Coordinates of C-alpha atoms in Angstrom, one line a residue:
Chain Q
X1 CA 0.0 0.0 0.0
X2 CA 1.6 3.3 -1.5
X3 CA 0.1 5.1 1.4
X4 CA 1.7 3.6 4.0
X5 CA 4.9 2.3 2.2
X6 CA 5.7 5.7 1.1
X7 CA 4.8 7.5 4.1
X8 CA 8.0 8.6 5.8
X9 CA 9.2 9.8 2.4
X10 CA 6.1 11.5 0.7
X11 CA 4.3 13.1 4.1
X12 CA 5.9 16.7 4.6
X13 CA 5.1 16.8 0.9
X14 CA 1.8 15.5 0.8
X15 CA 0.6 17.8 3.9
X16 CA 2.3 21.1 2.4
X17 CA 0.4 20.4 -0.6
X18 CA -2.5 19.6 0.4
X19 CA -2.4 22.7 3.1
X20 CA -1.6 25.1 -0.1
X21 CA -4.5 24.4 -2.4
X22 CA -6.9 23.7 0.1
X23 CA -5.8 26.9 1.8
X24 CA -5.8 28.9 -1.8
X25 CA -9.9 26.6 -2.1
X26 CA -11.0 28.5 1.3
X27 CA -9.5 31.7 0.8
X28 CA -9.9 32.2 -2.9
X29 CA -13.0 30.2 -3.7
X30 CA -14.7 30.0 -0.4
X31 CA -14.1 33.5 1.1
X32 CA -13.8 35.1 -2.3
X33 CA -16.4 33.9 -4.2
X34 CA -19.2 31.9 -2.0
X35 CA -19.9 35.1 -0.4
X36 CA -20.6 36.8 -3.5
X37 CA -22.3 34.2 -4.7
X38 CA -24.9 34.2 -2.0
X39 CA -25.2 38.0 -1.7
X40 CA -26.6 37.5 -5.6
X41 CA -28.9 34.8 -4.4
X42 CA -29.9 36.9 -1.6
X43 CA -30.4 39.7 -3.5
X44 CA -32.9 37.9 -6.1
X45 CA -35.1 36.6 -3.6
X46 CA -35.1 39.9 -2.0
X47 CA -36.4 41.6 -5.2
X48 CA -38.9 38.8 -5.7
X49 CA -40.2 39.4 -2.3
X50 CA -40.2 43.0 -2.9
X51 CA -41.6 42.8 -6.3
X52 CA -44.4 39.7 -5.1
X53 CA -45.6 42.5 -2.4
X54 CA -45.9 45.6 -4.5
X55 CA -48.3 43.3 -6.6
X56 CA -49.7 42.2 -3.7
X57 CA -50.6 46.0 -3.3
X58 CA -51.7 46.7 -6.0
X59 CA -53.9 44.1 -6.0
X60 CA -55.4 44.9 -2.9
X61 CA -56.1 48.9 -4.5
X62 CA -57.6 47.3 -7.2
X63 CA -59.8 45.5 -5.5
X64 CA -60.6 48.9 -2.8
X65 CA -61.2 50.8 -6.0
X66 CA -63.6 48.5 -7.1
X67 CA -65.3 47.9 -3.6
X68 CA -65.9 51.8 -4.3
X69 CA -66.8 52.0 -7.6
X70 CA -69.4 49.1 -6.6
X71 CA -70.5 51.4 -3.5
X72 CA -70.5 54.2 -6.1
X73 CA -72.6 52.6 -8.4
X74 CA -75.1 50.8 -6.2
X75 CA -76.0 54.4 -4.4
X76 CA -76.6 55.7 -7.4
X77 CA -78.8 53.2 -8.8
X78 CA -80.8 53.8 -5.2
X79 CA -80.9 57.2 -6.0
X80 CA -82.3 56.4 -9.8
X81 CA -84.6 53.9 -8.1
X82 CA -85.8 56.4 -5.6
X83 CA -86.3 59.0 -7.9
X84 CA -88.5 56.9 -9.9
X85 CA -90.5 55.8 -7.5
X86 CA -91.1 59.0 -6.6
X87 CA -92.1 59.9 -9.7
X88 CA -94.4 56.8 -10.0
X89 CA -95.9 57.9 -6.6
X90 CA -96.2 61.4 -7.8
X91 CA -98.0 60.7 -11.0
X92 CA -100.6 57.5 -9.5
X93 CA -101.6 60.7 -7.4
X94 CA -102.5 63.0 -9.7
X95 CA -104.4 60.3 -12.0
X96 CA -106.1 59.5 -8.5
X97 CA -106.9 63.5 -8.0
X98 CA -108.1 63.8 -11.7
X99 CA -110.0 60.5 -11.7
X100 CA -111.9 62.3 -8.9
X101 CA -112.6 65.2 -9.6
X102 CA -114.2 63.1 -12.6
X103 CA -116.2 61.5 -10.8
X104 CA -117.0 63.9 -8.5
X105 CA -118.6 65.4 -11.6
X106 CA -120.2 62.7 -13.2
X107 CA -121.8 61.9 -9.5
X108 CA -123.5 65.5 -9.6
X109 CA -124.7 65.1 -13.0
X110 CA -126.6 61.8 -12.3
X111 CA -127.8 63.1 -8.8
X112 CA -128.9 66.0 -11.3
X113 CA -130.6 63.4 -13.3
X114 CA -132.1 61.2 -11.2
X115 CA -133.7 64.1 -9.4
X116 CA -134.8 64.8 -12.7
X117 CA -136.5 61.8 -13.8
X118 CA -138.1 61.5 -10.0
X119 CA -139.6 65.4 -10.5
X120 CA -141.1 63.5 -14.0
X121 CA -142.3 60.2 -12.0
X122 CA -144.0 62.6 -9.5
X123 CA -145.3 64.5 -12.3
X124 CA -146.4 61.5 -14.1
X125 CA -148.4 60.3 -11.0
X126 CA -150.3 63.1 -10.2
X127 CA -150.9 63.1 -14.3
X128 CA -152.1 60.0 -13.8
X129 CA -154.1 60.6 -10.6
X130 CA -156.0 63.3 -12.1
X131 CA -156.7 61.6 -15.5
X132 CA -157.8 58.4 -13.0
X133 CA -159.9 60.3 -10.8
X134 CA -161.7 62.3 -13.9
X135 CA -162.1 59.3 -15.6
X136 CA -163.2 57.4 -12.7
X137 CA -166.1 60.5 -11.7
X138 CA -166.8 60.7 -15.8
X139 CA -167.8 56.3 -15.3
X140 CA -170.3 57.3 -12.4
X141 CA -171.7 59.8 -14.0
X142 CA -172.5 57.7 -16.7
X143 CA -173.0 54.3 -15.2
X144 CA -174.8 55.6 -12.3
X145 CA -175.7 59.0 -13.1
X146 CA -173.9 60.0 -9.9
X147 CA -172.0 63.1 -9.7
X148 CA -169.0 62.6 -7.5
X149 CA -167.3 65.3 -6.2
X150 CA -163.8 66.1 -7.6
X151 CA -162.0 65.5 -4.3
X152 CA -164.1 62.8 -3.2
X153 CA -163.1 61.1 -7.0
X154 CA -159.6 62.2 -6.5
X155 CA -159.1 60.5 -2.8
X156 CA -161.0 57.1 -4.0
X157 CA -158.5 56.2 -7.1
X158 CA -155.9 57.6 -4.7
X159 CA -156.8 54.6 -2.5
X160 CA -156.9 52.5 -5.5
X161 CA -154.0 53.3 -7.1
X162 CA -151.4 53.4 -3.9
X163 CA -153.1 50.5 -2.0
Chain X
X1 CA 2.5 -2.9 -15.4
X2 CA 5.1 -4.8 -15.3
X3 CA 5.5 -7.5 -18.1
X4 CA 1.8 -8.0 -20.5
X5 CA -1.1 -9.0 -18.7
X6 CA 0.0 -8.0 -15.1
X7 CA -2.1 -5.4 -13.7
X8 CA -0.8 -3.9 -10.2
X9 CA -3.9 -2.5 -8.4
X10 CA -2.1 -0.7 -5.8
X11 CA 0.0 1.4 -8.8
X12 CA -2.8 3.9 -9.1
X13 CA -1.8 5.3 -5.1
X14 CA 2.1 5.5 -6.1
X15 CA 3.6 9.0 -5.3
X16 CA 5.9 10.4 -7.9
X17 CA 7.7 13.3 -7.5
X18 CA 7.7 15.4 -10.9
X19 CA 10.2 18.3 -10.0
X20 CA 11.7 19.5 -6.0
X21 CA 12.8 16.5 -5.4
X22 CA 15.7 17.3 -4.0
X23 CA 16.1 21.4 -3.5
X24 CA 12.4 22.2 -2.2
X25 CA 13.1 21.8 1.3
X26 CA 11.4 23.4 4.7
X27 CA 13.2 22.6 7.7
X28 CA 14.7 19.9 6.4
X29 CA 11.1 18.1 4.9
X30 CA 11.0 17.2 1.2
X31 CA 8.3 18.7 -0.1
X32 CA 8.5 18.1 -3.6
X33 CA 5.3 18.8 -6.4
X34 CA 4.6 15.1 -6.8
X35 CA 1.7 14.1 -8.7
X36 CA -0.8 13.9 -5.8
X37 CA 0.4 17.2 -5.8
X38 CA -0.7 18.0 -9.3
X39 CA -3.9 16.3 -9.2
X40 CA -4.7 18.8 -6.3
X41 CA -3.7 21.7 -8.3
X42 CA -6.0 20.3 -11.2
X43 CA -9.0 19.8 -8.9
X44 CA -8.3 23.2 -7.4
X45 CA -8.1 25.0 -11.0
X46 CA -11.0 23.2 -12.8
X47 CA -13.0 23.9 -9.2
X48 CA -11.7 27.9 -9.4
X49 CA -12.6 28.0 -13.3
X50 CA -16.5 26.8 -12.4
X51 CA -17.0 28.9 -9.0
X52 CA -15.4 31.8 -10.9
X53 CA -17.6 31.5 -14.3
X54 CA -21.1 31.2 -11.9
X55 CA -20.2 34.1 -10.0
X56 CA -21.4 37.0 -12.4
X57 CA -24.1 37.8 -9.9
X58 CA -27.0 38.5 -12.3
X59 CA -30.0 38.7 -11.4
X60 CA -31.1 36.8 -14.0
X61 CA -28.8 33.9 -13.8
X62 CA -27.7 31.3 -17.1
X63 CA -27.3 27.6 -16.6
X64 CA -23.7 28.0 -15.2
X65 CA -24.4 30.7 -12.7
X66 CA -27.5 28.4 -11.5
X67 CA -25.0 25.4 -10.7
X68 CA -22.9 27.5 -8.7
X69 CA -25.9 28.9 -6.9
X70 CA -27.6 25.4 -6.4
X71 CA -24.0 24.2 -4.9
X72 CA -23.6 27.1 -2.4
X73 CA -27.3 26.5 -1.5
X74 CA -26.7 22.7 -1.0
X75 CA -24.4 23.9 1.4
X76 CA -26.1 27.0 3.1
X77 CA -29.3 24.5 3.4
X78 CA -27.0 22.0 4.7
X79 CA -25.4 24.2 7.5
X80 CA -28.5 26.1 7.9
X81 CA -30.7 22.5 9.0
X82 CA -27.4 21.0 11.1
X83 CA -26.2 24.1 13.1
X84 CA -29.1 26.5 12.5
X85 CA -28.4 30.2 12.2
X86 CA -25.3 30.6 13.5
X87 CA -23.7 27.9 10.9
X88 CA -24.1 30.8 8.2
X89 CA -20.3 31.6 8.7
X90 CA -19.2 28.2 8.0
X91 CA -20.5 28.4 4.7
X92 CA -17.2 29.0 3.2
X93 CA -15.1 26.4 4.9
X94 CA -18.0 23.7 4.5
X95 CA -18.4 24.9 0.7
X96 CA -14.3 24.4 -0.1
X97 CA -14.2 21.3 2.0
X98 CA -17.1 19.7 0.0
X99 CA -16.2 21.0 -3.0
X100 CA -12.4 20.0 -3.0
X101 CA -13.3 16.7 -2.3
X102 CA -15.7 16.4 -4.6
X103 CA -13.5 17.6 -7.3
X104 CA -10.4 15.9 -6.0
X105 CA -13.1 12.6 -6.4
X106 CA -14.2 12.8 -9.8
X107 CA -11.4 13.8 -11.3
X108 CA -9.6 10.6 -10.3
X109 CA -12.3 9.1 -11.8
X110 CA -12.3 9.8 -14.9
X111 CA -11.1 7.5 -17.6
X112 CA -8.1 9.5 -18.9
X113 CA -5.5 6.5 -18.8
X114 CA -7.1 6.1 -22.3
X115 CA -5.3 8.9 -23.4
X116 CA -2.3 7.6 -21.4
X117 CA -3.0 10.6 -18.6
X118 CA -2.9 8.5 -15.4
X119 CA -5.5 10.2 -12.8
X120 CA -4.4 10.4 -9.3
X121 CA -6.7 10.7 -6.5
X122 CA -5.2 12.7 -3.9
X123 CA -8.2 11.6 -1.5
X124 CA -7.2 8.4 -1.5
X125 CA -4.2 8.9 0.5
X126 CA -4.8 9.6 4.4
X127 CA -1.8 12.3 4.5
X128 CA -4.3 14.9 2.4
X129 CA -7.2 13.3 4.2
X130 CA -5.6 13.5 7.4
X131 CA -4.8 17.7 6.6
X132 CA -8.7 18.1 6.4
X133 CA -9.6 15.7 9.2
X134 CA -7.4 17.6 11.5
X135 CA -8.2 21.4 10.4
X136 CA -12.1 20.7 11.0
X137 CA -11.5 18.8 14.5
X138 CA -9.3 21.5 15.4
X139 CA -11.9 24.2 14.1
X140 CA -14.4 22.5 16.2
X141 CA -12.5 22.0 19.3
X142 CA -11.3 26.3 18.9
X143 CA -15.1 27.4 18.3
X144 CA -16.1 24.5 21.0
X145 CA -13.3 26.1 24.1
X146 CA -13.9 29.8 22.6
X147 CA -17.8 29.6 22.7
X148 CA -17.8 27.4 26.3
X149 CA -14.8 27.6 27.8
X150 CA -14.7 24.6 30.0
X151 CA -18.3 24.3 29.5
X152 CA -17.4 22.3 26.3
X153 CA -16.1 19.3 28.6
X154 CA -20.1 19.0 29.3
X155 CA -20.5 17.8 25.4
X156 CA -19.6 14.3 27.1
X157 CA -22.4 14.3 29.1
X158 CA -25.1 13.9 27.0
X159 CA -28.7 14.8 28.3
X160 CA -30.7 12.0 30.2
X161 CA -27.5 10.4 31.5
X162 CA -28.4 8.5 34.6
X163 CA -26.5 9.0 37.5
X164 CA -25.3 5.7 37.9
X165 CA -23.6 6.0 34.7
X166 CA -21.7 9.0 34.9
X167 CA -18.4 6.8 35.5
X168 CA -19.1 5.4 32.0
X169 CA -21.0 7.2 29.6
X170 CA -18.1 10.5 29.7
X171 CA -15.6 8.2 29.2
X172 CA -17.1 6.7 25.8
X173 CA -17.9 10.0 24.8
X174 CA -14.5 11.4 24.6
X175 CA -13.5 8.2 23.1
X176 CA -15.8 8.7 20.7
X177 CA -14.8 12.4 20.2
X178 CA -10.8 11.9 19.8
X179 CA -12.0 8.8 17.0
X180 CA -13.7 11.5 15.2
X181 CA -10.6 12.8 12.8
X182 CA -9.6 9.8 12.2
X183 CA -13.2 8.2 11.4
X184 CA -13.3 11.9 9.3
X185 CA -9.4 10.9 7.1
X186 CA -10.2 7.4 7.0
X187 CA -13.4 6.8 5.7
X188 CA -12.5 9.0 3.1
X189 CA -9.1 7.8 2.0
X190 CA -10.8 3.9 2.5
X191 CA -13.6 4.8 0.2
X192 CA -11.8 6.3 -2.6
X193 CA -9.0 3.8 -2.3
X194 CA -11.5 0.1 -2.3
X195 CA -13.1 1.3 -5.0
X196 CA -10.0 2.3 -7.7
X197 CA -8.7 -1.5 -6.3
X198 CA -11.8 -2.6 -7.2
X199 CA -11.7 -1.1 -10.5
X200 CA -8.0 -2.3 -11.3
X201 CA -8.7 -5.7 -9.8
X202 CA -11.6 -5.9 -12.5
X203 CA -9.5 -4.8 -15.4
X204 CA -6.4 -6.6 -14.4
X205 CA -9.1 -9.7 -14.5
X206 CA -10.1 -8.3 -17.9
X207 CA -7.6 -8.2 -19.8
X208 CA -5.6 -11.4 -17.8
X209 CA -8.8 -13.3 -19.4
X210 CA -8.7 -11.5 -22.6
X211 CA -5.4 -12.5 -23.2
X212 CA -5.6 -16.4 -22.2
X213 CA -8.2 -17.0 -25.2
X214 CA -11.7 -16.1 -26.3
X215 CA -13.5 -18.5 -24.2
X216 CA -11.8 -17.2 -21.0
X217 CA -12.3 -13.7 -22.5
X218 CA -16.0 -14.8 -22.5
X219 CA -16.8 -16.5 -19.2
X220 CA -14.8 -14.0 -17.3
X221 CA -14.0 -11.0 -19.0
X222 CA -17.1 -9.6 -20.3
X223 CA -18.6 -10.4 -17.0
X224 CA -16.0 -8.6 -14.8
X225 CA -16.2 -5.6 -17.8
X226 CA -20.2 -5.5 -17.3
X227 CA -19.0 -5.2 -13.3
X228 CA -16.7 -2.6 -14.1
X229 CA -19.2 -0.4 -16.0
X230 CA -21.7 -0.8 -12.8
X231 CA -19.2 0.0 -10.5
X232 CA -17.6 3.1 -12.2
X233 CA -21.2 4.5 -12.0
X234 CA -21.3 3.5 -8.4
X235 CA -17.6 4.8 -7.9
X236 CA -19.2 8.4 -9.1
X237 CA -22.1 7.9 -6.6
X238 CA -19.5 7.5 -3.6
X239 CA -17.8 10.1 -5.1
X240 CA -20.4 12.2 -4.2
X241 CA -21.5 11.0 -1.0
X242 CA -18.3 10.9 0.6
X243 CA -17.5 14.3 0.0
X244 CA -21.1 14.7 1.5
X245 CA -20.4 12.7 4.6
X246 CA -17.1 15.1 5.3
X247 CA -19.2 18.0 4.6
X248 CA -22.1 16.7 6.8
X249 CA -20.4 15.1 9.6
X250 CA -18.1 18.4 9.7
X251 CA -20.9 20.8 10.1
X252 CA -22.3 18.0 13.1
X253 CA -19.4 18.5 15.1
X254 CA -19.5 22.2 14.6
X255 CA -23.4 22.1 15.7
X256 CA -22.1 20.5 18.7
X257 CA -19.3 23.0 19.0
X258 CA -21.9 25.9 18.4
X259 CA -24.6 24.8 20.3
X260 CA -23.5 22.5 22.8
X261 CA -26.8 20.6 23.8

């Protein structure tokens, strides 16, 4: 075995060798460079944190303005609703005032009327009373050669005629 | 290889200086630039030439840049769920421990004796192993006395000890507390080493077959190269995973070291 065979004549060698590079390894490449090395790697995930949070924000003012736009939008469409139901309102009451006043009118004209055509009944009646009871005094005076008084007549078919 | 046919499996681990040899010197200690040595300078360049080329630091990375990143977060994630907060400033230390193994593993892996380069794994000798066995244990026992003081001597006295134990339990702890760099060197160095003898052994039976004849080429060679190719893909696995298990088992003793209990 080389290793041990050799030993006494290869170690001072072999150790001062191996002490150089390793020694130029740590100082060059491990100090010198791994440090760098891992700042750059540091520094990336820094920016993509960074850059991941000013998304993040904006996100979040994207979705505020739109919360507000929404909260915008929807009192507005309460006011548009509002006003046309006020509107509605307004308007079913002045149909309802006009639509009275209507038929406020068109109740006095058939009061009007009917008071009318009552006067003509009444008239009608005592027409007909007075043609009755002349008639009715006319048949005595014939039948039975009777003269019946005018009021007596009148008061007889009066009987008659209302029960 | 010696005379045709002969395969020596324990070649692969032979040390040969390349230049130094004799002048480079300190206090009296050879330490020439052998080709371990070279092999670390290799990992060490090709490991430079891919941290440097991810680390342009744009924001917006290309595939290259997202290697490095995932391989310093593989290490941040593995520091961050074993020690917790406080293991942030071990990134770098864990990152060029796990990385220079890892390098150092696969690239004695890879199959350049085909173009008669002969790769040499400088993990699978304990003297390199050993180096970063120590410098963590010794990093963990600094932050363990700096952080504690004497306090620290309480990691072998683990919670729910029963009274009637405490003659035992503190002694197995620091038992198993001093194994610890050498459990760190040699798993390492016996990992990469079993599998390039495996490897070698393979060929050696390969090409041993091969040349006694085409039945024997048959019956035992294309078996042992079917072997070979399943085991090179498990070689890269442990590859991986033992530069994992350093990385891992480092950053547990330093969790113990940081936040004792």
């Amino acid at each position: 075995m080389p290793q041990i065979a050799q030993l006494s004549a290869t170690y001072a060698s072999q150790i001062f060798w191996a002490l150089i590079f390793f020694g130029f390894v740590f100082f060059v490449v491990g100090r010198g460079f791994v440090p760098k090395v891992q700042a750059t790697v540091a520094n990336r995930d820094k920016q993509i944190a960074d850059d991941l949070a000013a998304a993040e924000a904006a996100r979040r003012a994207a979705e505020a303005e739109e919360a507000n736009w929404a909260a915008t939008s929807n009192k507005q469409r309460a006011e548009a609703q509002a006003l046309i139901a006020k509107a509605k309102a307004e308007g079913t009451k002045a149909s309802e005032a006009r639509l009275a006043q209507a038929a406020s009118v068109i109740d006095a004209r058939m009061a009007e009327a009917d008071a009318r055509l009552a006067t003509a009944r009444a008239q009608a009646l005592t027409e007909i009373e007075t043609v009755a009871s002349e008639a009715a005094s006319d048949i005595v005076a014939r039948l039975a050669g009777l003269s019946v008084e005018g009021d007596a007549a009148r008061a007889a078919v009066k009987e008659v005629l209302h029960g | 290889m010696a005379e045709q046919g002969k395969v020596d499996p324990m070649h692969q681990f032979m040390i040969e200086p390349l230049f130094g040899t004799d002048q480079w010197t300190i206090a009296g200690h050879n330490i020439a630039f052998t080709n371990s040595a070279l092999w670390m300078l290799i990992s060490v360049g090709v490991l430079f030439a891919f941290v440097a080329g991810g680390a342009k630091g744009q924001t917006v990375p290309g595939r290259w840049q997202v290697m490095v990143e995932g391989l310093v977060g593989f290490i941040d994630n593995l520091l961050a769920a074993n020690v917790g907060p406080k293991g942030k400033k071990y990134v770098p230390y864990i990152f060029s421990l796990f990385s220079f193994i890892l390098f150092s593993n696969v690239l004695g892996l890879l199959p350049l004796g085909l173009f008669g380069i002969h790769p040499f794994t400088a993990t699978s000798h304990f003297t390199v192993t050993g180096v970063l066995a120590i410098l963590s244990f010794s990093i963990v026992l600094i932050v363990g006395f700096a952080r504690h003081g004497l306090h620290f001597f309480s990691l072998f006295v683990p919670h729910g000890t029963p009274a009637w134990l405490l003659w035992l339990i503190p002694f197995i702890e620091l038992i198993s507390f001093l194994v610890r760099p050498f459990s760190l060197a040699l798993r390492l160095f016996v990992a990469m080493m079993a599998g390039h003898v495996l490897l070698e052994v393979l060929s050696s039976f390969v090409i041993s077959s091969a040349n006694s004849g085409v039945l024997w080429g048959a019956v035992v060679g294309l078996p042992s190269f079917g072997l070979m190719i399943a085991i090179c893909a498990l070689e890269i696995l442990v590859a991986g995973i033992q530069a994992y298990v350093f990385a891992l088992l480092t950053s547990l003793y330093l969790n113990d070291a940081e936040n004792l209990h």
